[in-house]
Amino acid sequence: SQTIHQWPATLVQPVGSPLSLECTVEGTSNPNLYWYRQAAGRGLQLLFYSVGIGQISSEVPQNLSASRPQDRQFILSSKKLLLSDSGFYLCAWSHRRGPGNTIYFGEGSWLTVV
Amino acid sequence: EDKVVQSPLSLVVHEGDTVTLNCSYEVTNFRSLLWYKQEKKAPTFLFMLTSSGIEKKSGRLSSILDKKELSSILNITATQTGDSAIYLCAVGVLGGAGSYQLTFGKGTKLSVIP
């Protein structure tokens, strides 16, 4: 069966510091991978998605970036965090093909920028 | 811009009540509509609907899609305190480069009191 893991689960970082959140998927190959953010009072917002190694699409302009160095690894980064980057970050995956696919989420990472 | 709207935003009911949660959408390249339950951390998958008029059931939960009205409902009968959560509606669309993306509503916060 497929599993998805992301870490760290909780992070408190000062403004201006770097960020790295990591996500790995097991039990499947060639997945679509996603990073979502859930800010207080808002719905889940898609930040990045990837259909393959090195292929990243950004949905919203921001100071975050994503990379996919391996098929089942997805990394969310920032060189300098802003207060507005605080939120709940979720990595997710889906099968590559199909008329409609379920997206499965990792456990989430709480980021507080202070 | 794709849009998913859920109503009500919050709901308080007593144990044993039946509730109906609503989701309406305006998207291009519709592929599916999904319902998730979010308690403390990551959303967990409930249903995926792709065909209009076909009810999906799981225990006390059921859901149906109306493609003509661009909407879906999630019903919970005989509610229990364990049903307290945020219920998220998401619509899956085909994105660029063959990707599949979900656009989320802001969710309905359901509180079930004994």
Short mmCIF file of C-alpha atoms in Angstrom, two decimals:
data_model
loop_
_atom_site.label_atom_id
_atom_site.label_comp_id
_atom_site.label_asym_id
_atom_site.label_seq_id
_atom_site.Cartn_x
_atom_site.Cartn_y
_atom_site.Cartn_z
CA SER A 1 0.00 0.00 0.00
CA GLN A 2 1.04 3.58 -0.55
CA THR A 3 2.18 5.84 2.23
CA ILE A 4 3.25 9.45 2.36
CA HIS A 5 5.45 11.02 4.98
CA GLN A 6 6.40 14.60 5.56
CA TRP A 7 8.60 16.25 8.13
CA PRO A 8 9.17 18.05 10.34
CA ALA A 9 5.71 17.98 11.93
CA THR A 10 6.19 21.27 13.75
CA LEU A 11 8.60 24.11 13.09
CA VAL A 12 9.14 27.52 14.66
CA GLN A 13 11.46 29.71 12.62
CA PRO A 14 12.53 33.36 12.87
CA VAL A 15 11.75 35.81 10.10
CA GLY A 16 14.46 35.78 7.47
CA SER A 17 15.61 32.22 8.20
CA PRO A 18 15.56 29.43 5.57
CA LEU A 19 13.00 26.66 5.34
CA SER A 20 13.07 23.08 4.15
CA LEU A 21 10.08 20.74 4.38
CA GLU A 22 10.48 17.27 2.96
CA CYS A 23 7.99 14.74 1.70
CA THR A 24 8.40 11.20 0.44
CA VAL A 25 5.92 8.74 -1.03
CA GLU A 26 6.28 4.99 -0.85
CA GLY A 27 4.53 2.17 -2.63
CA THR A 28 3.92 3.87 -5.96
CA SER A 29 5.90 5.25 -8.87
CA ASN A 30 5.51 8.32 -11.08
CA PRO A 31 3.04 10.02 -8.78
CA ASN A 32 1.81 13.57 -9.14
CA LEU A 33 3.03 15.47 -6.09
CA TYR A 34 1.61 18.59 -4.50
CA TRP A 35 2.30 21.16 -1.80
CA TYR A 36 -0.71 22.85 -0.23
CA ARG A 37 -0.92 25.50 2.47
CA GLN A 38 -3.79 26.01 4.85
CA ALA A 39 -3.77 29.39 6.56
CA ALA A 40 -6.12 30.25 9.42
CA GLY A 41 -9.63 30.99 8.12
CA ARG A 42 -8.79 30.03 4.57
CA GLY A 43 -9.18 26.93 2.50
CA LEU A 44 -6.41 24.73 1.25
CA GLN A 45 -4.36 26.61 -1.32
CA LEU A 46 -2.29 24.78 -3.92
CA LEU A 47 1.28 26.10 -3.94
CA PHE A 48 3.14 23.74 -6.26
CA TYR A 49 2.56 20.58 -8.21
CA SER A 50 4.89 18.25 -10.02
CA VAL A 51 4.25 15.62 -12.69
CA GLY A 52 7.82 14.32 -12.78
CA ILE A 53 11.41 14.71 -11.63
CA GLY A 54 12.55 18.29 -12.04
CA GLN A 55 9.11 19.40 -13.28
CA ILE A 56 7.60 21.99 -10.96
CA SER A 57 4.63 24.26 -11.56
CA SER A 58 3.88 27.14 -9.27
CA GLU A 59 0.32 28.23 -8.66
CA VAL A 60 0.87 31.40 -6.66
CA PRO A 61 3.66 33.96 -6.61
CA GLN A 62 5.56 33.82 -3.35
CA ASN A 63 8.95 33.48 -1.78
CA LEU A 64 8.68 29.70 -1.57
CA SER A 65 10.12 27.21 -4.03
CA ALA A 66 9.77 23.49 -4.59
CA SER A 67 12.04 20.82 -5.98
CA ARG A 68 11.65 17.18 -6.94
CA PRO A 69 15.11 15.63 -6.97
CA GLN A 70 13.78 12.06 -7.07
CA ASP A 71 10.58 10.47 -8.33
CA ARG A 72 8.99 10.16 -4.90
CA GLN A 73 10.58 13.07 -3.08
CA PHE A 74 9.20 16.58 -2.95
CA ILE A 75 10.83 19.46 -1.07
CA LEU A 76 9.42 22.86 -0.15
CA SER A 77 11.99 25.56 0.52
CA SER A 78 12.47 29.20 1.25
CA LYS A 79 15.64 31.25 1.47
CA LYS A 80 14.10 33.88 3.77
CA LEU A 81 10.85 33.29 5.61
CA LEU A 82 8.20 35.97 6.04
CA LEU A 83 5.66 36.22 8.85
CA SER A 84 2.95 35.55 6.27
CA ASP A 85 4.49 32.15 5.53
CA SER A 86 3.09 30.79 8.79
CA GLY A 87 0.52 28.08 8.27
CA PHE A 88 -0.16 24.39 7.93
CA TYR A 89 1.66 22.83 4.98
CA LEU A 90 0.47 19.63 3.43
CA CYS A 91 2.23 17.42 0.95
CA ALA A 92 -0.01 15.22 -1.18
CA TRP A 93 0.14 12.71 -4.00
CA SER A 94 -2.12 11.21 -6.65
CA HIS A 95 -1.77 8.61 -9.36
CA ARG A 96 -0.54 10.09 -12.60
CA ARG A 97 -3.31 8.96 -14.87
CA GLY A 98 -7.08 8.58 -14.57
CA PRO A 99 -10.20 10.58 -15.27
CA GLY A 100 -10.40 11.67 -11.69
CA ASN A 101 -8.01 10.78 -8.97
CA THR A 102 -8.09 10.89 -5.24
CA ILE A 103 -5.38 13.02 -3.70
CA TYR A 104 -3.90 11.66 -0.49
CA PHE A 105 -2.32 13.89 2.11
CA GLY A 106 0.65 13.58 4.40
CA GLU A 107 0.44 14.34 8.07
CA GLY A 108 1.12 18.03 7.63
CA SER A 109 3.72 20.44 8.98
CA TRP A 110 2.86 23.35 11.25
CA LEU A 111 5.12 26.32 10.50
CA THR A 112 5.18 29.33 12.77
CA VAL A 113 7.35 32.23 11.69
CA VAL A 114 8.20 34.55 14.59
CA GLU B 1 -10.60 31.34 -11.85
CA ASP B 2 -11.88 28.06 -10.42
CA LYS B 3 -14.11 28.48 -7.40
CA VAL B 4 -15.55 26.11 -4.80
CA VAL B 5 -18.03 27.40 -2.23
CA GLN B 6 -19.21 25.48 0.81
CA SER B 7 -22.14 26.23 3.06
CA PRO B 8 -22.76 26.65 5.86
CA LEU B 9 -19.32 27.67 7.11
CA SER B 10 -20.13 26.30 10.53
CA LEU B 11 -22.85 24.21 12.06
CA VAL B 12 -23.68 23.09 15.59
CA VAL B 13 -26.01 20.14 16.07
CA HIS B 14 -26.99 17.68 18.77
CA GLU B 15 -26.09 14.03 18.70
CA GLY B 16 -28.59 12.08 16.66
CA ASP B 17 -29.42 14.94 14.30
CA THR B 18 -29.07 14.63 10.54
CA VAL B 19 -27.01 17.25 8.73
CA THR B 20 -26.56 18.24 5.10
CA LEU B 21 -23.46 20.04 3.94
CA ASN B 22 -23.41 21.84 0.62
CA CYS B 23 -20.76 22.42 -2.00
CA SER B 24 -21.09 24.36 -5.25
CA TYR B 25 -18.45 24.93 -7.86
CA GLU B 26 -17.49 26.90 -10.94
CA VAL B 27 -14.52 25.33 -12.67
CA THR B 28 -13.21 24.49 -16.10
CA ASN B 29 -12.18 20.96 -17.03
CA PHE B 30 -14.14 19.31 -14.23
CA ARG B 31 -13.05 15.77 -13.52
CA SER B 32 -14.27 14.89 -10.03
CA LEU B 33 -15.58 16.18 -6.73
CA LEU B 34 -14.11 14.94 -3.48
CA TRP B 35 -15.10 15.20 0.16
CA TYR B 36 -12.56 15.10 2.97
CA LYS B 37 -12.84 15.10 6.75
CA GLN B 38 -10.25 17.11 8.64
CA GLU B 39 -9.94 16.68 12.37
CA LYS B 40 -6.71 17.79 13.93
CA LYS B 41 -4.25 17.28 11.13
CA ALA B 42 -4.33 16.18 7.53
CA PRO B 43 -7.60 15.71 5.65
CA THR B 44 -8.74 12.13 5.26
CA PHE B 45 -10.56 11.03 2.15
CA LEU B 46 -14.31 10.31 2.31
CA PHE B 47 -15.75 10.17 -1.21
CA MET B 48 -14.94 10.85 -4.80
CA LEU B 49 -17.82 11.59 -7.17
CA THR B 50 -17.54 11.71 -10.92
CA SER B 51 -21.02 10.82 -12.15
CA SER B 52 -24.14 12.83 -11.59
CA GLY B 53 -27.00 11.34 -9.59
CA ILE B 54 -25.18 8.32 -8.20
CA GLU B 55 -25.15 8.27 -4.41
CA LYS B 56 -22.07 7.03 -2.59
CA LYS B 57 -22.51 5.71 0.92
CA SER B 58 -20.22 4.82 3.76
CA GLY B 59 -21.99 3.99 6.99
CA ARG B 60 -23.90 7.06 8.12
CA LEU B 61 -22.32 9.27 5.48
CA SER B 62 -23.56 9.66 1.95
CA SER B 63 -22.92 12.05 -0.90
CA ILE B 64 -24.28 12.81 -4.33
CA LEU B 65 -23.20 14.99 -7.24
CA ASP B 66 -25.45 17.13 -9.43
CA LYS B 67 -23.50 18.19 -12.50
CA LYS B 68 -26.43 20.18 -13.87
CA GLU B 69 -26.58 22.30 -10.73
CA LEU B 70 -22.77 22.19 -10.30
CA SER B 71 -23.15 21.08 -6.72
CA SER B 72 -22.86 18.26 -4.26
CA ILE B 73 -24.22 17.46 -0.83
CA LEU B 74 -22.78 15.44 2.01
CA ASN B 75 -25.31 13.92 4.41
CA ILE B 76 -24.54 12.61 7.86
CA THR B 77 -27.34 10.79 9.66
CA ALA B 78 -27.54 10.05 13.39
CA THR B 79 -24.58 12.30 14.09
CA GLN B 80 -22.09 11.43 16.82
CA THR B 81 -19.56 13.57 18.66
CA GLY B 82 -16.85 11.84 16.64
CA ASP B 83 -18.27 13.46 13.52
CA SER B 84 -17.11 16.84 14.77
CA ALA B 85 -14.58 18.07 12.22
CA ILE B 86 -14.08 20.35 9.28
CA TYR B 87 -15.53 18.87 6.11
CA LEU B 88 -13.75 19.94 2.96
CA CYS B 89 -15.11 19.83 -0.55
CA ALA B 90 -12.63 19.81 -3.42
CA VAL B 91 -13.07 19.76 -7.16
CA GLY B 92 -10.53 18.00 -9.34
CA VAL B 93 -9.63 19.61 -12.64
CA LEU B 94 -7.15 18.90 -15.37
CA GLY B 95 -4.28 21.34 -15.11
CA GLY B 96 -1.26 22.10 -17.24
CA ALA B 97 1.19 19.42 -18.37
CA GLY B 98 -1.31 16.65 -17.73
CA SER B 99 -1.52 17.34 -14.05
CA TYR B 100 -4.59 16.82 -11.92
CA GLN B 101 -5.31 19.49 -9.35
CA LEU B 102 -7.78 20.01 -6.55
CA THR B 103 -9.40 23.32 -5.75
CA PHE B 104 -10.73 23.36 -2.19
CA GLY B 105 -13.60 25.16 -0.56
CA LYS B 106 -13.05 26.79 2.83
CA GLY B 107 -14.79 23.95 4.59
CA THR B 108 -17.75 23.49 6.91
CA LYS B 109 -16.94 23.22 10.58
CA LEU B 110 -19.34 20.74 12.15
CA SER B 111 -19.68 20.57 15.92
CA VAL B 112 -21.79 17.77 17.40
CA ILE B 113 -22.72 18.28 21.03
CA PRO B 114 -23.92 15.48 23.32
#
